[in-house]
Amino acid sequence: MSNQRYGAGIWHFATYVDRYATDGYGAPRSLIEMIDLAGEVGDLSVVDINYPFPGGETSLEAIGTALERNKLSVIGITPEIYTRQFAKGAFTNPDAGVRRLANEMCNDAANIVRHFGADYVKLWPGQDGWDYPFQVDHRKLWQMSVEGIAELATQNPDLKFVIEYKPREPRNHMSYDSVARTLLGIEKMGVPNVGILLDFGHSLYGGESPADAAQLAIDHGRLFGMDVNDNLRGWDDDMIAGSVHPIELFEFFYTLRKNNWEGVWQLDQFPFREDSVEAAKSAIGFLKAIERALDKLDFEAMQAAQDRQDAVGALKLAREALFSSY
């Protein structure tokens, strides 16, 4: 019997708009409705919740009741430091007052993390970066990126903060765009409670090997969390995990298992046109197959093949384990 826990960003159960279907792909949902849908999946034990809470005002008590009703708990709170008021940046905004608003929103999120006994505040500073050559002073922008998060971590030494890096979108180039740059920023902060949340799709989209990125973050002691999804590598499509890159997803989880990394396997998917509950079940079904494949994989033989840099032999081991486990 597996003890692996599965989670999802609560936005997986929202409805979405894009720049074409501006009327949305469904009727808006309240946070409580999203939590109830998450409960229908059956295998989820935790959710990551946006703040301010989506779908209109609701109380912590109402959220707690909905979570209890669905046998769910909160893994993280994601402050929305990427909306219109932060269009020129959150931690890197040229307006000191807006930077202060970002800090206050993140501190409010930190208090909600404490309320629910969650694991971390997740920081996705999507508007921190630039769009054009000569638009910013790169030294100053990076300094603000680092100092803004370091300030938060120092204000809340009892909590963990995780940075979810991404190459671009909504900015044409985001400040925290890769595992290496994010690790450099964390090192410069000099605080123990900031780490990385590695999004498998962001790593693919950024031209990384997610397995290599995970190993680098682990080697620096900074892999605090992870999200899985999939894409066609040209954009952050947030498709069902394992639908396009099953072998690379297997290698990613092989790397986690090899390093004895333990944590929630979390979905960050955007099922625009698909049934959200069925999309979650589909992804988790494949993740369970990966669990079974890891249990049957000959790790010693894999290590020997890798020591020889034997691509054919290593892939044979991986394929046999994975494709016989679904």
Coordinates of C-alpha atoms in Angstrom, one line a residue:
M1 CA 0.0 0.0 0.0
S2 CA 1.5 3.3 -1.1
N3 CA 1.9 6.1 1.4
Q4 CA 2.5 8.7 -1.3
R5 CA 0.4 11.8 -1.0
Y6 CA -1.1 13.7 -3.9
G7 CA -2.1 17.3 -4.1
A8 CA -3.3 19.9 -6.6
G9 CA -3.4 23.7 -7.0
I10 CA -7.0 24.6 -6.3
W11 CA -7.0 26.5 -9.6
H12 CA -7.2 23.1 -11.3
F13 CA -10.9 23.1 -10.4
A14 CA -11.5 26.7 -11.5
T15 CA -12.9 27.9 -14.8
Y16 CA -10.7 29.8 -17.2
V17 CA -10.6 32.7 -19.6
D18 CA -8.0 33.5 -22.3
R19 CA -7.6 36.3 -24.7
Y20 CA -10.0 34.7 -27.2
A21 CA -12.7 33.1 -25.0
T22 CA -12.9 36.2 -22.9
D23 CA -16.4 35.0 -21.7
G24 CA -14.6 32.0 -20.2
Y25 CA -14.8 28.2 -20.6
G26 CA -17.5 27.8 -18.0
A27 CA -19.4 29.6 -15.3
P28 CA -17.3 31.1 -12.5
R29 CA -16.8 28.9 -9.4
S30 CA -16.4 29.9 -5.8
L31 CA -13.5 28.6 -3.7
I32 CA -15.9 26.3 -1.8
E33 CA -17.1 24.8 -5.1
M34 CA -13.5 24.2 -6.1
I35 CA -12.7 22.5 -2.9
D36 CA -15.8 20.3 -3.3
L37 CA -14.7 19.3 -6.8
A38 CA -11.2 18.5 -5.5
G39 CA -12.9 16.2 -2.9
E40 CA -14.5 14.3 -5.8
V41 CA -11.1 13.1 -7.1
G42 CA -10.7 10.8 -4.2
D43 CA -6.9 10.5 -4.2
L44 CA -6.1 14.1 -3.3
S45 CA -5.1 14.9 0.3
V46 CA -3.8 18.5 0.0
V47 CA -4.5 21.6 -2.0
D48 CA -2.6 24.9 -2.7
I49 CA -5.0 27.9 -2.4
N50 CA -4.6 31.3 -3.9
Y51 CA -4.8 34.5 -1.8
P52 CA -6.9 36.6 -2.0
F53 CA -9.3 33.7 -2.1
P54 CA -10.8 33.1 -5.6
G55 CA -14.5 33.2 -6.4
G56 CA -15.5 36.0 -4.1
E57 CA -15.2 36.7 -0.4
T58 CA -15.3 33.7 2.0
S59 CA -14.2 33.1 5.6
L60 CA -11.4 31.0 7.0
E61 CA -14.1 29.1 8.9
A62 CA -16.1 28.3 5.7
I63 CA -12.9 27.2 4.0
G64 CA -11.9 25.0 7.0
T65 CA -15.4 23.4 7.0
A66 CA -15.2 22.6 3.2
L67 CA -11.7 21.2 3.6
E68 CA -12.8 18.9 6.5
R69 CA -15.9 17.8 4.6
N70 CA -13.6 16.7 1.7
K71 CA -10.8 15.2 3.8
L72 CA -8.4 17.8 2.5
S73 CA -5.7 20.0 4.1
V74 CA -3.7 22.9 2.8
I75 CA -0.1 22.5 1.6
G76 CA 0.5 26.1 0.6
I77 CA -0.9 29.5 0.1
T78 CA -0.1 31.4 -3.2
P79 CA -0.4 35.2 -2.9
E80 CA -1.6 36.7 -6.2
I81 CA 1.4 39.0 -6.7
Y82 CA 0.9 38.8 -10.5
T83 CA -2.4 40.7 -11.1
R84 CA -3.0 44.1 -12.6
Q85 CA -1.9 46.1 -9.6
F86 CA 1.5 44.5 -10.0
A87 CA 1.7 44.9 -13.8
K88 CA 5.1 46.5 -13.5
G89 CA 6.3 44.0 -10.9
A90 CA 5.7 43.0 -7.3
F91 CA 9.2 42.9 -5.7
T92 CA 10.7 44.7 -8.6
N93 CA 8.0 47.4 -9.1
P94 CA 9.5 50.9 -9.6
D95 CA 6.9 52.2 -7.1
A96 CA 8.0 51.6 -3.5
G97 CA 4.4 51.7 -2.4
V98 CA 3.5 48.8 -4.7
R99 CA 6.5 46.8 -3.5
R100 CA 5.1 47.4 0.0
L101 CA 1.7 46.1 -1.0
A102 CA 3.3 42.9 -2.3
N103 CA 5.1 42.5 1.0
E104 CA 1.9 43.0 2.9
M105 CA 0.0 40.5 0.7
C106 CA 2.7 37.9 1.2
N107 CA 2.7 38.5 5.0
D108 CA -1.1 38.1 5.0
A109 CA -0.6 34.8 3.1
A110 CA 1.9 33.8 5.8
N111 CA -0.7 34.2 8.5
I112 CA -3.1 32.0 6.6
V113 CA -0.3 29.4 6.3
R114 CA -0.1 29.5 10.0
H115 CA -3.8 29.3 10.5
F116 CA -4.1 26.1 8.4
G117 CA -0.8 24.6 9.5
A118 CA 0.3 24.5 5.8
D119 CA 3.9 23.9 4.6
Y120 CA 4.8 27.1 2.8
V121 CA 4.0 30.3 1.1
K122 CA 4.5 29.9 -2.6
L123 CA 5.9 32.8 -4.5
W124 CA 5.3 33.0 -8.2
P125 CA 6.4 36.6 -9.1
G126 CA 5.2 36.4 -12.7
Q127 CA 5.3 40.2 -13.3
D128 CA 8.9 40.6 -12.0
G129 CA 11.1 40.9 -15.0
W130 CA 11.2 42.9 -18.2
D131 CA 9.9 42.9 -21.8
Y132 CA 12.3 45.1 -23.9
P133 CA 16.0 45.8 -24.2
F134 CA 17.1 48.8 -22.1
Q135 CA 13.8 48.7 -20.2
V136 CA 15.4 48.0 -16.8
D137 CA 18.7 48.4 -14.9
H138 CA 19.5 44.7 -14.6
R139 CA 21.6 45.1 -11.5
K140 CA 18.9 47.0 -9.7
L141 CA 16.1 44.7 -10.8
W142 CA 17.9 41.6 -9.6
Q143 CA 18.8 43.3 -6.4
M144 CA 15.1 44.1 -5.7
S145 CA 14.1 40.5 -6.7
V146 CA 16.5 39.1 -4.1
E147 CA 16.0 41.6 -1.4
G148 CA 12.2 41.5 -1.6
I149 CA 12.0 37.7 -0.9
A150 CA 14.9 37.9 1.7
E151 CA 12.9 40.5 3.6
L152 CA 9.8 38.2 3.7
A153 CA 11.8 35.2 4.8
T154 CA 13.5 37.3 7.6
Q155 CA 10.1 38.6 8.7
N156 CA 8.7 35.1 9.0
P157 CA 11.6 32.8 10.1
D158 CA 9.2 30.1 11.3
L159 CA 7.8 29.5 7.7
K160 CA 9.1 28.2 4.4
F161 CA 8.9 30.3 1.2
V162 CA 9.2 28.5 -2.1
I163 CA 10.0 30.2 -5.4
E164 CA 8.4 28.8 -8.5
Y165 CA 10.6 29.8 -11.4
K166 CA 9.5 30.1 -15.0
P167 CA 11.2 31.5 -18.2
R168 CA 8.4 33.9 -19.3
E169 CA 4.7 34.7 -19.2
P170 CA 3.3 37.1 -18.3
R171 CA 6.6 39.0 -18.6
N172 CA 8.6 38.3 -21.7
H173 CA 11.5 37.5 -19.4
M174 CA 11.0 36.7 -15.7
S175 CA 13.6 37.4 -13.1
Y176 CA 13.5 33.9 -11.7
D177 CA 13.7 32.1 -15.0
S178 CA 15.7 28.9 -14.3
V179 CA 16.8 26.6 -11.5
A180 CA 20.3 27.9 -11.7
R181 CA 19.4 31.6 -11.5
T182 CA 16.9 30.9 -8.7
L183 CA 19.6 29.0 -6.7
L184 CA 22.0 31.9 -7.2
G185 CA 19.3 34.3 -5.9
I186 CA 18.6 32.1 -2.9
E187 CA 22.3 31.9 -2.1
K188 CA 22.6 35.7 -2.2
M189 CA 19.6 36.0 0.2
G190 CA 21.6 34.0 2.8
V191 CA 18.5 32.7 4.6
P192 CA 17.6 29.1 5.4
N193 CA 13.9 29.2 4.8
V194 CA 13.7 29.9 1.1
G195 CA 13.7 27.1 -1.5
I196 CA 12.4 26.1 -4.9
L197 CA 9.1 24.7 -6.0
L198 CA 10.1 22.9 -9.2
D199 CA 7.3 22.9 -11.8
F200 CA 8.0 20.1 -14.2
G201 CA 6.4 22.0 -17.1
H202 CA 8.3 25.2 -16.4
S203 CA 11.5 23.2 -16.5
L204 CA 10.6 21.6 -19.9
Y205 CA 9.5 24.9 -21.3
G206 CA 12.7 26.5 -20.2
G207 CA 14.8 24.0 -22.1
E208 CA 16.0 22.2 -18.9
S209 CA 15.9 18.5 -18.1
P210 CA 13.6 18.4 -15.1
A211 CA 15.5 15.5 -13.7
D212 CA 18.8 17.5 -13.9
A213 CA 17.1 20.6 -12.4
A214 CA 15.7 18.5 -9.5
Q215 CA 19.2 17.0 -8.8
L216 CA 20.8 20.5 -8.8
A217 CA 18.1 21.8 -6.4
I218 CA 18.5 18.7 -4.1
D219 CA 22.3 19.0 -4.1
H220 CA 21.9 22.6 -2.8
G221 CA 19.3 21.5 -0.2
R222 CA 16.7 23.7 -1.7
L223 CA 14.0 21.5 -3.3
F224 CA 11.1 22.3 -1.0
G225 CA 8.3 21.2 -3.3
M226 CA 7.2 20.2 -6.8
D227 CA 4.4 20.4 -9.3
V228 CA 3.8 18.2 -12.3
N229 CA 1.9 18.7 -15.6
D230 CA 3.0 18.5 -19.2
N231 CA 3.4 20.7 -22.3
L232 CA 4.5 20.7 -25.9
R233 CA 7.7 22.5 -24.8
G234 CA 6.9 25.7 -26.7
W235 CA 4.6 27.1 -24.0
D236 CA 3.4 26.5 -20.5
D237 CA 0.4 24.4 -21.6
D238 CA -0.3 22.9 -18.2
M239 CA -1.6 19.6 -19.7
I240 CA -2.3 16.3 -18.0
A241 CA 0.9 14.9 -16.4
G242 CA 2.5 12.2 -18.5
S243 CA 0.5 13.0 -21.6
V244 CA 3.4 14.1 -23.8
H245 CA 6.7 13.4 -21.9
P246 CA 6.2 10.2 -19.9
I247 CA 9.9 9.1 -20.0
E248 CA 11.2 12.4 -18.8
L249 CA 8.5 12.5 -16.1
F250 CA 9.7 9.0 -15.0
E251 CA 13.3 10.2 -15.0
F252 CA 12.2 13.1 -12.8
F253 CA 10.6 10.9 -10.2
Y254 CA 13.5 8.4 -10.5
T255 CA 15.8 11.2 -9.5
L256 CA 13.6 12.1 -6.5
R257 CA 13.4 8.5 -5.4
K258 CA 17.2 8.0 -5.8
N259 CA 17.8 11.0 -3.5
N260 CA 15.2 9.9 -1.0
W261 CA 13.3 13.1 -1.5
E262 CA 9.9 12.8 0.1
G263 CA 7.1 15.2 -0.5
V264 CA 3.7 15.7 -2.1
W265 CA 3.3 14.9 -5.7
Q266 CA 1.3 17.9 -6.8
L267 CA -0.7 18.7 -9.9
D268 CA -0.5 22.1 -11.5
Q269 CA -2.8 21.6 -14.5
F270 CA -5.2 23.9 -16.3
P271 CA -8.0 21.7 -17.9
F272 CA -9.5 24.5 -20.0
R273 CA -11.8 22.2 -22.0
E274 CA -11.6 19.0 -20.0
D275 CA -13.6 17.9 -17.0
S276 CA -11.4 19.0 -14.1
V277 CA -12.1 15.9 -11.9
E278 CA -11.4 13.5 -14.7
A279 CA -8.2 15.3 -15.7
A280 CA -7.0 15.0 -12.1
K281 CA -7.9 11.3 -12.0
S282 CA -6.1 10.7 -15.3
A283 CA -2.9 12.4 -14.0
I284 CA -2.9 10.6 -10.7
G285 CA -3.5 7.3 -12.4
F286 CA -0.4 7.8 -14.4
L287 CA 1.6 8.9 -11.3
K288 CA 0.5 5.7 -9.6
A289 CA 1.9 3.8 -12.6
I290 CA 5.2 5.7 -12.1
E291 CA 5.2 4.6 -8.4
R292 CA 4.8 1.0 -9.4
A293 CA 7.5 1.4 -12.0
L294 CA 9.9 2.8 -9.5
D295 CA 9.2 -0.1 -7.2
K296 CA 10.1 -2.6 -9.9
L297 CA 13.0 -0.7 -11.5
D298 CA 16.5 -2.2 -10.9
F299 CA 18.2 0.8 -9.4
E300 CA 21.6 -1.0 -9.3
A301 CA 21.4 -1.9 -13.0
M302 CA 20.3 1.6 -13.8
Q303 CA 23.3 3.1 -11.9
A304 CA 25.6 0.7 -13.7
A305 CA 24.2 1.7 -17.1
Q306 CA 24.5 5.4 -16.2
D307 CA 28.1 4.9 -15.0
R308 CA 28.8 3.5 -18.5
Q309 CA 26.7 6.3 -20.0
D310 CA 24.9 3.5 -21.8
A311 CA 21.8 5.3 -23.2
V312 CA 20.4 2.2 -24.9
G313 CA 20.7 0.0 -21.8
A314 CA 19.4 2.7 -19.4
L315 CA 16.4 3.4 -21.7
K316 CA 15.6 -0.3 -21.9
L317 CA 15.5 -0.6 -18.2
A318 CA 13.3 2.5 -17.9
R319 CA 10.9 1.6 -20.6
E320 CA 10.4 -2.0 -19.4
A321 CA 9.7 -0.8 -15.9
L322 CA 7.4 2.1 -16.9
F323 CA 5.4 0.6 -19.8
S324 CA 4.7 -2.6 -17.9
S325 CA 3.3 -0.7 -14.9
Y326 CA 0.4 1.2 -16.4

